XYZ file of N, CA and C in Angstrom:
276
model
N 151.098 103.490 93.321
C 151.036 104.933 93.358
C 152.104 105.464 92.420
N 151.742 106.387 91.559
C 152.706 106.954 90.623
C 152.997 108.390 91.017
N 154.181 108.852 90.673
C 154.573 110.223 90.983
C 154.819 110.927 89.664
N 154.202 112.087 89.501
C 154.421 112.876 88.288
C 154.966 114.228 88.699
N 155.809 114.791 87.865
C 156.357 116.114 88.138
C 155.556 117.129 87.354
N 155.082 118.126 88.052
C 154.322 119.184 87.403
C 155.014 120.507 87.620
N 154.344 121.581 87.256
C 154.920 122.905 87.408
C 155.137 123.244 88.879
N 154.339 122.695 89.759
C 154.471 123.022 91.175
C 155.299 121.988 91.923
N 156.006 121.122 91.224
C 156.824 120.110 91.875
C 156.166 118.753 91.793
N 156.757 117.762 92.447
C 156.208 116.404 92.375
C 154.817 116.333 92.999
N 153.953 115.626 92.338
C 152.599 115.426 92.842
C 152.326 113.939 92.868
N 151.688 113.476 93.923
C 151.348 112.064 94.019
C 149.917 111.862 93.556
N 149.736 110.805 92.813
C 148.398 110.438 92.360
C 148.093 109.062 92.907
N 146.964 108.935 93.534
C 146.531 107.633 94.027
C 145.778 106.926 92.913
N 146.011 105.640 92.790
C 145.320 104.887 91.752
C 143.815 104.928 91.957
N 143.381 105.043 93.225
C 141.948 105.102 93.501
C 141.313 106.346 92.887
N 142.127 107.413 92.730
C 141.603 108.671 92.218
C 141.510 108.694 90.699
N 142.064 107.704 90.040
C 142.067 107.693 88.587
C 140.832 106.977 88.059
N 140.322 107.477 86.960
C 139.202 106.804 86.317
C 139.738 105.586 85.570
N 138.873 104.686 85.099
C 139.345 103.480 84.409
C 140.239 103.765 83.209
N 140.057 104.910 82.551
C 140.892 105.207 81.384
C 142.169 105.950 81.767
N 142.445 106.114 83.056
C 143.683 106.724 83.513
C 143.600 108.215 83.755
N 142.496 108.852 83.402
C 142.341 110.283 83.628
C 141.941 110.538 85.082
N 142.275 111.726 85.547
C 141.833 112.119 86.883
C 140.374 112.550 86.805
N 139.596 112.299 87.858
C 138.198 112.733 87.825
C 138.115 114.255 87.862
N 137.032 114.776 87.367
C 136.798 116.215 87.344
C 136.620 116.703 88.786
N 137.473 117.623 89.261
C 137.350 118.073 90.652
C 136.012 118.743 90.939
N 135.445 119.443 89.948
C 134.147 120.077 90.169
C 133.065 119.027 90.378
N 133.125 117.963 89.587
C 132.128 116.900 89.714
C 132.248 116.220 91.077
N 133.474 115.965 91.505
C 133.700 115.339 92.806
C 133.205 116.256 93.923
N 133.454 117.561 93.799
C 132.974 118.529 94.786
C 131.463 118.569 94.834
N 130.831 118.499 93.658
C 129.366 118.486 93.603
C 128.819 117.227 94.259
N 129.474 116.093 93.997
C 129.032 114.839 94.612
C 129.106 114.934 96.126
N 130.210 115.475 96.630
C 130.360 115.614 98.078
C 129.327 116.576 98.645
N 129.101 117.675 97.936
C 128.113 118.660 98.390
C 126.720 118.037 98.444
N 126.371 117.291 97.411
C 125.061 116.631 97.386
C 124.952 115.582 98.485
N 126.030 114.882 98.752
C 126.021 113.870 99.817
C 125.835 114.527 101.182
N 126.488 115.657 101.401
C 126.326 116.384 102.666
C 124.881 116.843 102.820
N 124.302 117.376 101.739
C 122.904 117.816 101.800
C 121.977 116.649 102.102
N 122.227 115.491 101.479
C 121.397 114.310 101.709
C 121.506 113.850 103.163
N 122.717 113.831 103.674
C 122.922 113.399 105.060
C 122.267 114.365 106.046
N 122.324 115.655 105.756
C 121.662 116.634 106.636
C 120.152 116.422 106.642
N 119.573 116.182 105.461
C 118.126 115.909 105.399
C 117.786 114.649 106.188
N 118.635 113.640 106.057
C 118.406 112.380 106.765
C 118.461 112.596 108.279
N 119.414 113.393 108.741
C 119.525 113.681 110.173
C 118.295 114.452 110.649
N 117.854 115.441 109.860
C 116.665 116.204 110.246
C 115.442 115.299 110.341
N 115.287 114.389 109.404
C 114.150 113.465 109.423
C 114.224 112.561 110.649
N 115.396 112.082 110.960
C 115.548 111.215 112.138
C 115.285 111.996 113.422
N 115.707 113.264 113.469
C 115.418 114.098 114.636
C 113.915 114.293 114.807
N 113.215 114.542 113.684
C 111.755 114.693 113.758
C 111.099 113.408 114.249
N 111.552 112.286 113.749
C 110.987 110.993 114.155
C 111.262 110.724 115.636
N 112.454 111.067 116.090
C 112.790 110.888 117.504
C 111.877 111.747 118.378
N 111.643 112.994 117.974
C 110.747 113.865 118.736
C 109.340 113.288 118.779
N 108.856 112.745 117.655
C 107.533 112.113 117.636
C 107.478 110.947 118.610
N 108.490 110.104 118.578
C 108.510 108.939 119.464
C 108.600 109.357 120.929
N 109.356 110.410 121.222
C 109.441 110.892 122.602
C 108.088 111.406 123.076
N 107.339 112.091 122.194
C 105.993 112.558 122.562
C 105.064 111.375 122.802
N 105.159 110.357 121.954
C 104.319 109.167 122.114
C 104.615 108.491 123.446
N 105.886 108.343 123.772
C 106.268 107.710 125.042
C 105.752 108.534 126.216
N 105.898 109.851 126.155
C 105.422 110.711 127.242
C 103.909 110.582 127.401
N 103.173 110.549 126.288
C 101.713 110.385 126.353
C 101.344 109.044 126.966
N 102.043 107.994 126.575
C 101.759 106.665 127.135
C 102.076 106.612 128.624
N 103.153 107.247 129.024
C 103.502 107.257 130.443
C 102.444 107.987 131.259
N 101.871 109.037 130.695
C 100.817 109.759 131.408
C 99.526 108.961 131.428
N 99.282 108.171 130.393
C 98.040 107.405 130.304
C 98.045 106.200 131.239
N 99.216 105.670 131.545
C 99.301 104.502 132.425
C 99.266 104.990 133.862
N 98.282 104.517 134.647
C 98.233 104.962 136.045
C 99.428 104.400 136.818
N 100.074 105.275 137.520
C 101.229 104.875 138.315
C 100.767 104.595 139.741
N 101.119 103.438 140.295
C 100.736 103.169 141.682
C 101.474 104.134 142.604
N 100.807 104.574 143.662
C 101.483 105.506 144.568
C 102.657 104.813 145.252
N 103.714 105.538 145.392
C 104.893 104.998 146.052
C 104.668 105.052 147.561
N 104.784 103.905 148.239
C 104.584 103.929 149.693
C 105.734 104.657 150.378
N 105.376 105.322 151.455
C 106.407 105.973 152.251
C 107.197 104.890 152.961
N 108.403 105.180 153.294
C 109.251 104.195 153.964
C 108.672 103.894 155.344
N 108.329 102.658 155.548
C 107.774 102.198 156.819
C 108.644 101.041 157.293
N 109.414 101.219 158.366
C 110.301 100.147 158.828
C 109.560 98.848 159.135
N 108.336 98.936 159.661
C 107.584 97.714 159.968
C 107.217 96.982 158.678
N 106.859 97.731 157.642
C 106.517 97.122 156.363
C 107.754 96.460 155.762
N 108.886 97.120 155.871
C 110.127 96.551 155.349
C 110.448 95.252 156.068
N 110.277 95.217 157.383
C 110.535 94.003 158.154
C 109.569 92.901 157.758
N 108.320 93.241 157.485
C 107.323 92.238 157.118
C 107.652 91.618 155.765
N 108.341 92.350 154.908
C 108.656 91.839 153.579
C 109.888 90.941 153.585
N 110.748 91.041 154.605
C 111.964 90.238 154.657
C 111.635 88.820 155.101
N 112.313 87.819 154.564
C 112.074 86.449 155.026
C 112.600 86.302 156.454
N 112.014 85.416 157.228
C 112.470 85.258 158.615
C 113.894 84.714 158.653
N 114.641 85.164 159.635
C 116.009 84.691 159.808
C 115.979 83.284 160.381
N 116.885 82.427 159.947
C 116.896 81.061 160.501
C 117.264 81.090 161.982
N 116.585 80.269 162.756
C 116.853 80.164 164.186
C 117.963 79.155 164.410
N 118.605 79.211 165.556
C 119.707 78.304 165.871
C 119.243 76.855 165.836
N 118.018 76.576 166.219
C 117.499 75.214 166.214
C 117.167 74.721 164.816
N 117.008 75.625 163.838
C 116.656 75.227 162.472
C 117.868 74.719 161.697
N 119.075 75.021 162.169
C 120.280 74.646 161.423
C 120.649 73.253 161.614
């Protein structure tokens, strides 16, 4: 990192900010690049949002198309019938 003194005092320049020939990049060009990148990313997000909405509609349609079995009401006798029998004292 080099330090140069300018009219407004010392300024730091990062080597990453310098072009191969040692000049600083054009700030307007860098601003335009950033602006274009932001616009591209916004378009990409909008496209992904549209695709997500399409997929959510597809999933909702499929869920409606698949018949759902009715949920049985809680029946204690049915619950007991589904449990395995408890071991008896003579079985141990």
